[in-house]
Short mmCIF file of C-alpha atoms in Angstrom, two decimals:
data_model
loop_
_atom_site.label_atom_id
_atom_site.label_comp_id
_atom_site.label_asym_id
_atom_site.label_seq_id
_atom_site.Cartn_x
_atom_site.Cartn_y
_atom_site.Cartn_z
CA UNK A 109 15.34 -71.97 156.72
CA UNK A 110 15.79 -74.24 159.92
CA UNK A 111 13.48 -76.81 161.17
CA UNK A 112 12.30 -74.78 164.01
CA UNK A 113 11.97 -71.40 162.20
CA UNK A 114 9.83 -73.29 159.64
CA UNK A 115 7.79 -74.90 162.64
CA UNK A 116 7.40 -71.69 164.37
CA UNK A 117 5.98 -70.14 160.71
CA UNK A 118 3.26 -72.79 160.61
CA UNK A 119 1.98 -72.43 164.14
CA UNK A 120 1.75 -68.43 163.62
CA UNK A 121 -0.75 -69.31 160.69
CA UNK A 122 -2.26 -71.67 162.42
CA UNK A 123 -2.78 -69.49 165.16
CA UNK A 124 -4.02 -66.41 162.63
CA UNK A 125 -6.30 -68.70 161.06
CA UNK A 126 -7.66 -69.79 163.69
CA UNK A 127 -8.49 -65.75 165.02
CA UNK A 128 -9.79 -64.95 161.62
CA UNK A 129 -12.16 -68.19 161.58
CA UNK A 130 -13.92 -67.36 165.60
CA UNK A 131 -13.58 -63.82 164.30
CA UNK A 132 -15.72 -64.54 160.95
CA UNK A 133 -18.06 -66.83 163.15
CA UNK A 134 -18.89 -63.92 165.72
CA UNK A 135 -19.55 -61.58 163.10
CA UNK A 136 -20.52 -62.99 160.01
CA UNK A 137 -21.02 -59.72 157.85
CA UNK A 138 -18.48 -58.07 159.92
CA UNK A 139 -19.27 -55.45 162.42
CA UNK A 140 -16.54 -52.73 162.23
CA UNK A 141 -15.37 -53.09 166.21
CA UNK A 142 -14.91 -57.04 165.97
CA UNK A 143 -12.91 -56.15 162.57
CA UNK A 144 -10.39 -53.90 164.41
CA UNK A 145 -10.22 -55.94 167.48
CA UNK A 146 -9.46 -59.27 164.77
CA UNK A 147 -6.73 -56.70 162.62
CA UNK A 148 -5.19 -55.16 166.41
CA UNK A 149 -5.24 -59.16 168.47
CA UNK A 150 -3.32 -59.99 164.78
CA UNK A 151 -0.85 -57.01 165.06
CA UNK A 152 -0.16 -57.83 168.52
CA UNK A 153 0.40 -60.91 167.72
CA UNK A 154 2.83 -60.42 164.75
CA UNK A 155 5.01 -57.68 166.63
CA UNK A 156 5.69 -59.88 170.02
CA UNK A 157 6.99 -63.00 167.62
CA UNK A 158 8.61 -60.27 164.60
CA UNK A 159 10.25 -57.53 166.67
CA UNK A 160 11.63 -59.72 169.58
CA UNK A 161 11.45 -63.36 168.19
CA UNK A 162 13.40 -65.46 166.03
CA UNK A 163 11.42 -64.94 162.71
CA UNK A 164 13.03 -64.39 159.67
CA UNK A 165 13.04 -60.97 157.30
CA UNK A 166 10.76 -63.06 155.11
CA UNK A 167 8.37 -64.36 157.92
CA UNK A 168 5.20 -61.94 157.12
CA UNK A 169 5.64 -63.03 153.53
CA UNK A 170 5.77 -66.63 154.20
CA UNK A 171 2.54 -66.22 156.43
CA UNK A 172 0.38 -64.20 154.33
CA UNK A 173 1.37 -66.62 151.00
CA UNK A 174 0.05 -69.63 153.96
CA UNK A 175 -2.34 -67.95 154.53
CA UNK A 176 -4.09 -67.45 150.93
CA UNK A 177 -3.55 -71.21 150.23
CA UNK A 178 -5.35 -72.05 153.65
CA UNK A 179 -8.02 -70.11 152.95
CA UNK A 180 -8.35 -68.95 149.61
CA UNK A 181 -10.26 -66.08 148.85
CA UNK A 182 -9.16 -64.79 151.78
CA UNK A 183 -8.70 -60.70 151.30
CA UNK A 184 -7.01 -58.20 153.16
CA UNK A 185 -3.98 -60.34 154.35
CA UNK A 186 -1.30 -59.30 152.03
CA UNK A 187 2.07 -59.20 153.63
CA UNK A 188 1.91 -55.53 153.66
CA UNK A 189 -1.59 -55.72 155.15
CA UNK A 190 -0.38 -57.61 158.04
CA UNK A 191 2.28 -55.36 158.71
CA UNK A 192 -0.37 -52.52 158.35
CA UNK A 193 -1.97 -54.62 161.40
CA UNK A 194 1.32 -54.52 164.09
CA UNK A 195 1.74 -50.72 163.07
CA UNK A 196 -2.07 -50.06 164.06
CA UNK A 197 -1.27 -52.16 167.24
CA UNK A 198 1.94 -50.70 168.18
CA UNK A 199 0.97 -46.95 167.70
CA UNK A 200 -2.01 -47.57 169.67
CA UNK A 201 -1.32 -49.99 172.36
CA UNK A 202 -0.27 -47.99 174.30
CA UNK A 203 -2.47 -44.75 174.26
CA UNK A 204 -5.50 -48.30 174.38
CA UNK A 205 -3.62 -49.85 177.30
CA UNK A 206 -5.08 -52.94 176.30
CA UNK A 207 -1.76 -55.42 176.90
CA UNK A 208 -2.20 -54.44 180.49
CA UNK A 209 -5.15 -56.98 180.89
CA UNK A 210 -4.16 -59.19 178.46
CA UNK A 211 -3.52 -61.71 181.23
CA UNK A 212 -6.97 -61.34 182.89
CA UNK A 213 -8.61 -62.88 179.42
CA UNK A 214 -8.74 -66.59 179.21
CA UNK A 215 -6.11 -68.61 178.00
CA UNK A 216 -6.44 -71.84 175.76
CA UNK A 217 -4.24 -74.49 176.69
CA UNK A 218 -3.54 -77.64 175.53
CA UNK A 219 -4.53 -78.88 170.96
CA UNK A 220 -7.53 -77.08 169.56
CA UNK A 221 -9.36 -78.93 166.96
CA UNK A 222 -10.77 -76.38 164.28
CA UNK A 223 -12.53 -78.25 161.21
CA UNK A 224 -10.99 -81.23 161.95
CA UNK A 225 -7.20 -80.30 162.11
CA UNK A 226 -5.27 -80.31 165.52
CA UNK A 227 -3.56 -76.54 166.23
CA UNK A 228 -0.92 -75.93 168.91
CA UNK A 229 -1.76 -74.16 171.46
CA UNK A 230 -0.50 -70.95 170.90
CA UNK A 231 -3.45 -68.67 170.46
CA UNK A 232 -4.00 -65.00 168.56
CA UNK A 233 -5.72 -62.97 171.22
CA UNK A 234 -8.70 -61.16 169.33
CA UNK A 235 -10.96 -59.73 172.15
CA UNK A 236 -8.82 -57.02 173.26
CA UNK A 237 -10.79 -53.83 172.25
CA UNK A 238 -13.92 -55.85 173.12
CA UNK A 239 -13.41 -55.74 176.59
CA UNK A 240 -16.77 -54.88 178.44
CA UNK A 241 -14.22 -53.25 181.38
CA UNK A 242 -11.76 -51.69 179.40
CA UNK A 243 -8.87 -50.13 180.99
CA UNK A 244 -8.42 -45.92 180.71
CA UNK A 245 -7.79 -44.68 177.08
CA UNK A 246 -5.59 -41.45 176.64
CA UNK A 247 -7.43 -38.14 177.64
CA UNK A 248 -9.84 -36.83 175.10
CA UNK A 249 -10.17 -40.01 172.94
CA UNK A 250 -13.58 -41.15 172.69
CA UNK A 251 -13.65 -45.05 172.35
CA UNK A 252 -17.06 -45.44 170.47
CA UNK A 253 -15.42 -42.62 168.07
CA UNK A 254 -12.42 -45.06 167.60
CA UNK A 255 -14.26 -48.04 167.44
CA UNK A 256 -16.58 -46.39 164.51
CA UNK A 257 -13.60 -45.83 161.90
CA UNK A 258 -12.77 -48.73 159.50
CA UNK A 259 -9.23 -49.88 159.40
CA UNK A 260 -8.31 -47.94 156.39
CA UNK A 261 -9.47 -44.90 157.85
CA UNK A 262 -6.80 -45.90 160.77
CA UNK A 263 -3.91 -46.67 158.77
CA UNK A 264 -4.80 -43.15 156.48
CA UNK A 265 -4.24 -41.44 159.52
CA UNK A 266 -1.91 -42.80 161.33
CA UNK A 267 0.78 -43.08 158.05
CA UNK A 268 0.15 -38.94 158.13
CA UNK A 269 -0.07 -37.88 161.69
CA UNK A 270 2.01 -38.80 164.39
CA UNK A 271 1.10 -36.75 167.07
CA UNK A 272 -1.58 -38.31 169.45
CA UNK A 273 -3.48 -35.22 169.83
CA UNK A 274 -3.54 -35.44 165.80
CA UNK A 275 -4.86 -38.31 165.81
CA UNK A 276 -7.14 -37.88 168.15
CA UNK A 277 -8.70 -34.60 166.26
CA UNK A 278 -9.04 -36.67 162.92
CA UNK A 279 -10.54 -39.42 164.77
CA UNK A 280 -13.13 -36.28 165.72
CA UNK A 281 -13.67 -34.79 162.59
CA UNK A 282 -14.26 -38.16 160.83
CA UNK A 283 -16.62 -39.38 162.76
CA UNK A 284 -18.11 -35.73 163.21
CA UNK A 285 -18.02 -35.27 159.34
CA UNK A 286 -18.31 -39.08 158.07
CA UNK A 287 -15.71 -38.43 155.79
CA UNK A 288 -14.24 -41.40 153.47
CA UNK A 289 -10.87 -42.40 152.87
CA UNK A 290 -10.07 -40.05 149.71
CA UNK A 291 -12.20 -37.48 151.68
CA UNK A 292 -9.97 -37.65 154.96
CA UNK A 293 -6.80 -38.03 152.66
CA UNK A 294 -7.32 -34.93 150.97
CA UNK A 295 -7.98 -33.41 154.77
CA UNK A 296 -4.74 -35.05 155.82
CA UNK A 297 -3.10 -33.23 153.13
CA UNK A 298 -4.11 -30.35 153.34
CA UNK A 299 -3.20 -30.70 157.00
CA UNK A 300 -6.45 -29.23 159.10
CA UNK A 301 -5.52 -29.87 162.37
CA UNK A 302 -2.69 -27.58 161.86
CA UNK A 303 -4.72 -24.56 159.89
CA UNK A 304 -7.74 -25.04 162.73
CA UNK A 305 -9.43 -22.04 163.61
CA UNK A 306 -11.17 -21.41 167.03
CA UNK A 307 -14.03 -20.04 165.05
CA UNK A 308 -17.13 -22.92 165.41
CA UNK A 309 -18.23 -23.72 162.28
CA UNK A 310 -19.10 -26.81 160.08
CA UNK A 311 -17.12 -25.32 157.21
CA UNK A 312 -15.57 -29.05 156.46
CA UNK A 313 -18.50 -30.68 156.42
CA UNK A 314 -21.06 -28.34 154.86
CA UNK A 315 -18.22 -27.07 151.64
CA UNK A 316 -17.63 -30.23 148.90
CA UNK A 317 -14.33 -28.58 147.91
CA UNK A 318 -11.87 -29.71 150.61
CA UNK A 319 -9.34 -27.17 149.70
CA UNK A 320 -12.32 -23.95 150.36
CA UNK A 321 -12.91 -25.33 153.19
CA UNK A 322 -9.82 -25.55 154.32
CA UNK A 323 -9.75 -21.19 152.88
CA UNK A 324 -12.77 -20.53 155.00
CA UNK A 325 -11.23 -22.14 158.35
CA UNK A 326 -8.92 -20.15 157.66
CA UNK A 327 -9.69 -16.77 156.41
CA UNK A 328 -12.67 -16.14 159.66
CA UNK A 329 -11.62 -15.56 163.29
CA UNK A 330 -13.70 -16.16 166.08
CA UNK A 331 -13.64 -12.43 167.35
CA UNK A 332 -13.55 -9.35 166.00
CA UNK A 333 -12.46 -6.09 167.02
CA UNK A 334 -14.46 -3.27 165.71
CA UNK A 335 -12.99 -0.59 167.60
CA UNK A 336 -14.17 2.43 164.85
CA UNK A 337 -17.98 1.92 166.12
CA UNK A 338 -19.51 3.99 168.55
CA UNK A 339 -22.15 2.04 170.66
CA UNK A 340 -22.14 4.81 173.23
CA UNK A 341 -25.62 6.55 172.57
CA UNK A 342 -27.51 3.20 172.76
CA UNK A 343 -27.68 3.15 176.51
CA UNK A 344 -29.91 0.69 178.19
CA UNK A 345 -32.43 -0.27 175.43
CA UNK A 346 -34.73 -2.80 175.41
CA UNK A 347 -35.40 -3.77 171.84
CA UNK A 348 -32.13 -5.70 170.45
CA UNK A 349 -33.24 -5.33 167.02
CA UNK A 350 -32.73 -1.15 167.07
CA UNK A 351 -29.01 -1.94 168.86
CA UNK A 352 -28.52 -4.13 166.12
CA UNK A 353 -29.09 -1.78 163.88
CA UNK A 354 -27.34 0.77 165.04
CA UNK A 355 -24.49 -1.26 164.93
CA UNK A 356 -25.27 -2.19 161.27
CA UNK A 357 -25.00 1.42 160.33
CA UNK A 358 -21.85 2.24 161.91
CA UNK A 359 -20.20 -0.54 159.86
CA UNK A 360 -21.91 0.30 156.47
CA UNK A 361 -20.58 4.04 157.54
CA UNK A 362 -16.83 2.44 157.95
CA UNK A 363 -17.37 -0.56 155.57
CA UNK A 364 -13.82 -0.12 154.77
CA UNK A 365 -12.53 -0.62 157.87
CA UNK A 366 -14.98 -3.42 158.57
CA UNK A 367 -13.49 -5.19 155.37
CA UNK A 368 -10.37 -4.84 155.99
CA UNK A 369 -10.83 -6.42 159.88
CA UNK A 370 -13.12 -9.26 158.38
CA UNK A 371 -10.03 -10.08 155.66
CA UNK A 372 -9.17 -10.21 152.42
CA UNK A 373 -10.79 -10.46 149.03
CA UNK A 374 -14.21 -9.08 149.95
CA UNK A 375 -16.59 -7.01 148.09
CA UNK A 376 -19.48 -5.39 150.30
CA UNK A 377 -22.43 -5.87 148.12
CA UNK A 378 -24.75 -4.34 150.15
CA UNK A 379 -27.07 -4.41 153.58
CA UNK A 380 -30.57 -5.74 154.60
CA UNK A 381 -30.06 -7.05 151.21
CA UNK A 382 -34.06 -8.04 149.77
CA UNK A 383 -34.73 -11.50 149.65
CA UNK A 384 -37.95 -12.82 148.40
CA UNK A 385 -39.57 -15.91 148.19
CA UNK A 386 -43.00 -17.60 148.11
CA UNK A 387 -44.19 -13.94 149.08
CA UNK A 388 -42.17 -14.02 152.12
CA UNK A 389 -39.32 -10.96 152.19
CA UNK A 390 -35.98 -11.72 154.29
CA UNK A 391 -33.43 -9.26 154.98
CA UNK A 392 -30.07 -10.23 155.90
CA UNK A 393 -27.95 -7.78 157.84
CA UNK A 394 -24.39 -7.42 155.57
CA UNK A 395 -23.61 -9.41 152.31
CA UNK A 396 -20.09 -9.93 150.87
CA UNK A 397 -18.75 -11.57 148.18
CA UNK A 398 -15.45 -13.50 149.04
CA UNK A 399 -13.10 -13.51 145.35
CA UNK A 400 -10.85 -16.38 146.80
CA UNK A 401 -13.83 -18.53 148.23
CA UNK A 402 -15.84 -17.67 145.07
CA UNK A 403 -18.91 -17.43 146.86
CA UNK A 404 -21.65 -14.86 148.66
CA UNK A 405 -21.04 -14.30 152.44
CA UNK A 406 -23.93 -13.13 154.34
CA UNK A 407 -23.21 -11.57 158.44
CA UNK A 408 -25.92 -11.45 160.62
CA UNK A 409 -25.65 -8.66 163.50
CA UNK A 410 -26.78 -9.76 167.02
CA UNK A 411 -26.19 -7.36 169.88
CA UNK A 412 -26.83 -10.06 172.86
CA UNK A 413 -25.76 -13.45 173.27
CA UNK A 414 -25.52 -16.52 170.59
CA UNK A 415 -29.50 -17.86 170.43
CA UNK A 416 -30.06 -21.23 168.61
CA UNK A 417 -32.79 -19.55 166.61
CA UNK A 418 -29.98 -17.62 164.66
CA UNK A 419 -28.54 -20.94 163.18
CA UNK A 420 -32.06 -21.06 161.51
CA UNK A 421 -32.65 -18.07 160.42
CA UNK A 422 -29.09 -17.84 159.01
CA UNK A 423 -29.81 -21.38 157.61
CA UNK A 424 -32.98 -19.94 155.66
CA UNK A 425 -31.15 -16.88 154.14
CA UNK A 426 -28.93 -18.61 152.79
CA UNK A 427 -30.92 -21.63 151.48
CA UNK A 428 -32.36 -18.85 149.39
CA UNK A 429 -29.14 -17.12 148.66
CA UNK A 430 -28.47 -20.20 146.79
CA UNK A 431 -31.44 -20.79 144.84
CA UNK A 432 -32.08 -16.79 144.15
CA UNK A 433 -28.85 -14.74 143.76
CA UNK A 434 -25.96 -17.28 143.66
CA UNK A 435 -24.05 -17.92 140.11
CA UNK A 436 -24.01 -21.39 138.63
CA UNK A 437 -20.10 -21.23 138.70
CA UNK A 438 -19.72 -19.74 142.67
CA UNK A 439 -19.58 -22.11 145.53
CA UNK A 440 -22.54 -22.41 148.06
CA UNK A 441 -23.14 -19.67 149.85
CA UNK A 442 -21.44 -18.81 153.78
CA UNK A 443 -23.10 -17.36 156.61
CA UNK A 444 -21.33 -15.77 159.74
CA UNK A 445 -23.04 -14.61 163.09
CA UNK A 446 -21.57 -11.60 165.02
CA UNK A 447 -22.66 -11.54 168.15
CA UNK A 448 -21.88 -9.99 171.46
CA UNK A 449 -21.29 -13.67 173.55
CA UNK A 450 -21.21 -17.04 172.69
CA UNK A 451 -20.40 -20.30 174.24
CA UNK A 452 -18.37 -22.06 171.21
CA UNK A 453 -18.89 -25.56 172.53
CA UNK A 454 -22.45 -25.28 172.84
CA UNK A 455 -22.72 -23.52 169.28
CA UNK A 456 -20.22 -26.32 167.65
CA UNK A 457 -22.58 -28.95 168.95
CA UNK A 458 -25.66 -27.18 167.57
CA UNK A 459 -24.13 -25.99 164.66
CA UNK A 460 -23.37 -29.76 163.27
CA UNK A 461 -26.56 -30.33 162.25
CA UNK A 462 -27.21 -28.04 159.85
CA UNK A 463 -26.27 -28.63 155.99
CA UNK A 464 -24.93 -24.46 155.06
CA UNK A 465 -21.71 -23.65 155.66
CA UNK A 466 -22.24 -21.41 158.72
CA UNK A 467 -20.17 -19.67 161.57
CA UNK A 468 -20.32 -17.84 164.89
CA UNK A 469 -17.87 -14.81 165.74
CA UNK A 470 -18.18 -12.78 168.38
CA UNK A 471 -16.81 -9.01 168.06
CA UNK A 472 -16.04 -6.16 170.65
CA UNK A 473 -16.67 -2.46 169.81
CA UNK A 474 -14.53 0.28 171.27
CA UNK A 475 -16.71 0.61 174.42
CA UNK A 476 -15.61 -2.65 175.42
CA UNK A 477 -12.05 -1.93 174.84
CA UNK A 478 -12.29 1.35 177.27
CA UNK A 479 -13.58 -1.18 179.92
CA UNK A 480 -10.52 -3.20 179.53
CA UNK A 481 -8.25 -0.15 179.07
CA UNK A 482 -6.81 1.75 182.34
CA UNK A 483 -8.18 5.40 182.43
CA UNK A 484 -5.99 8.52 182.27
CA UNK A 485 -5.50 8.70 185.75
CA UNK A 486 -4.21 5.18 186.35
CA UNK A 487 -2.33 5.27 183.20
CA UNK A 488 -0.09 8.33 185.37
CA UNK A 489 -0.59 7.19 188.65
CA UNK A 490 1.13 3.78 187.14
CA UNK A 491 4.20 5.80 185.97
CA UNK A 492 4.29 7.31 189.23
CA UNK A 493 5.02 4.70 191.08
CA UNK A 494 7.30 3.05 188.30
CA UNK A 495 9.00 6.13 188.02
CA UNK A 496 9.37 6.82 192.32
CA UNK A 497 10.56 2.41 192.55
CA UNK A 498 13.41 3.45 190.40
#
């Protein structure tokens, strides 16, 4: 190795040890942001003097081994850690932006005495993502959702998806979820954000078993069409309940068809199925039993639009599903909503916060596919016309 290589080596952990001593001081139990900002001012560092500078193959190496004799103890700067640290800068940086003010943070000139030993100049920039004015991120990624993850969560994603929008969803779901790292590495594998339904739901966060969660995202939409029922007769009512039940009986009447639109592997096992507890009977509309999910399925019927209330009552049935009917070797019971309308963001928000697995679907009947549907008479006026342009 040549003199200036070797002199270039010890100012790069000089100038590392120096970030991870102010970084340490700032935070002394670590807070998770100042972590991040330390690991992405480090990676920054590392690519701009390994990608483009004179260092050697063996330069990381050198530093980390430097580094553990400087400060021994010292965890989390392995050689293959600190590469770890200029891959989470360089995948980021530029979605973050954050080089683009580097210049606008102050700059130390001139020796720096740090427990009584004289450093160059040449400083590791660790304020970056600390920036109280922080320069536009990429669309749809929420900073304080960023900022929340740990490093390894970071890496776990970023080694497995390499598509910002990705990223950007597993950044969601693990703050959403609060998922750990053999959590989100099981989610990774089983690779979500591709097998993502539209249905809202909390199916990943409510179900323990990754992989029937991953079935029930699956296996739901988030509309139905039940085109064999009827709704003509109701007219204008003004009781919900009797629509709903109305609609309940045309689907026990064509359960087979309603099974075979809902999917596959379900039992019917019976309707306003008696639930008692504590003296207090509940009745919940439909209940399944899903072979591939292993566990009960209960579908409430509402003829209007998505109310919070349902969540609740839902919640309750099957909280009691669980405790009453449910097998010690099936999974915890599922609960779907069928309603007319519903706003999904507004139900994924509320839905969040409650602990059973739980969805809302909306379906259409075959009264609203006539309203869609041009009548006889356009249907032939239509070919008319094609048939006279010709």
């Amino acid at each position: 190795m040549s003199f200036p290589v070797k002199l270039g080596l010890l100012t790069a952990v000089k100038a590392i040890k120096t970030a991870i001593l102010e970084s340490q001081y700032r935070a002394a139990k670590g807070v998770n942001i100042e972590q991040l900002s330390l690991y992405f001012g480090i990676g920054r560092y590392i690519s701009q003097h390994s990608r483009k500078g004179f260092w050697g193959t063996s330069a990381i190496e050198q530093i980390s081994e430097r580094l553990q004799k400087e400060l021994p103890g010292l965890r989390g700067f392995s050689a293959r850690s600190i590469k770890k640290m200029r891959t989470f800068y360089e995948e980021w940086q530029p979605a973050l932006n954050s080089v683009a003010v580097a210049t606008e943070l102050p700059l130390i000139s001139g020796p720096m005495v740090v427990n009584n030993e004289i450093l160059d100049s040449e400083v590791v920039q660790t304020k970056l993502l600390l920036l109280e004015k922080r320069p536009p991120t990429a669309a749809e990624l929420d900073f304080e959702e960023f900022a929340s993850l740990s490093f390894t969560h970071h890496i776990e994603i970023l080694s497995k998806a390499k598509d910002i929008n990705e990223r950007i969803f597993y950044i969601h779901q693990t703050f959403l979820n609060q998922w750990d790292k053999y959590a989100l590495r099981d989610i990774l594998k089983a690779d979500l954000f591709h097998h993502q339904g539209e249905l809202p739901n909390n199916f990943s966060k409510t179900i323990p078993n990754k992989t029937n969660a991953l079935k029930a995202i699956e296996m739901f939409k988030d509309e139905y069409l039940l085109d064999y029922i009827n709704v003509e007769e109701l007219g204008e009512r003004d009781k919900a309940d009797i629509d709903e039940r109305v609609v309940e009986k045309e689907i026990i009447h064509n359960v087979k068809n309603f099974i075979m639109t809902f999917g596959h592997d379900f039992a019917f096992v019976g309707n306003q199925y008696h639930l008692e507890i504590y003296g207090q009977d509940q009745y919940p509309d439909l209940l399944f039993y899903n072979r591939e999910l292993a566990a009960l399925v209960a579908v409430e019927l509402k003829r209007g639009e998505f109310k919070p209330a349902y969540l609740g009552q839902l919640s309750a049935y099957l909280r009691i599903l669980d405790d009453k009917v449910k097998k010690p070797f099936e999974n915890p019971s599922i609960g779907i909503i069928l309603c007319k309308q519903a706003n999904k963001n507004f139900v994924e928000y509320l839905i969040q916060g409650y602990e059973n697995p739980m969805g809302v679907a909306t379906y259409k009947t075959e009264k609203d596919v006539r309203k869609v549907l041009p009548t006889e008479e356009e249907l032939a006026r239509a070919m008319d016309e094609e048939s006279q342009d010709k």
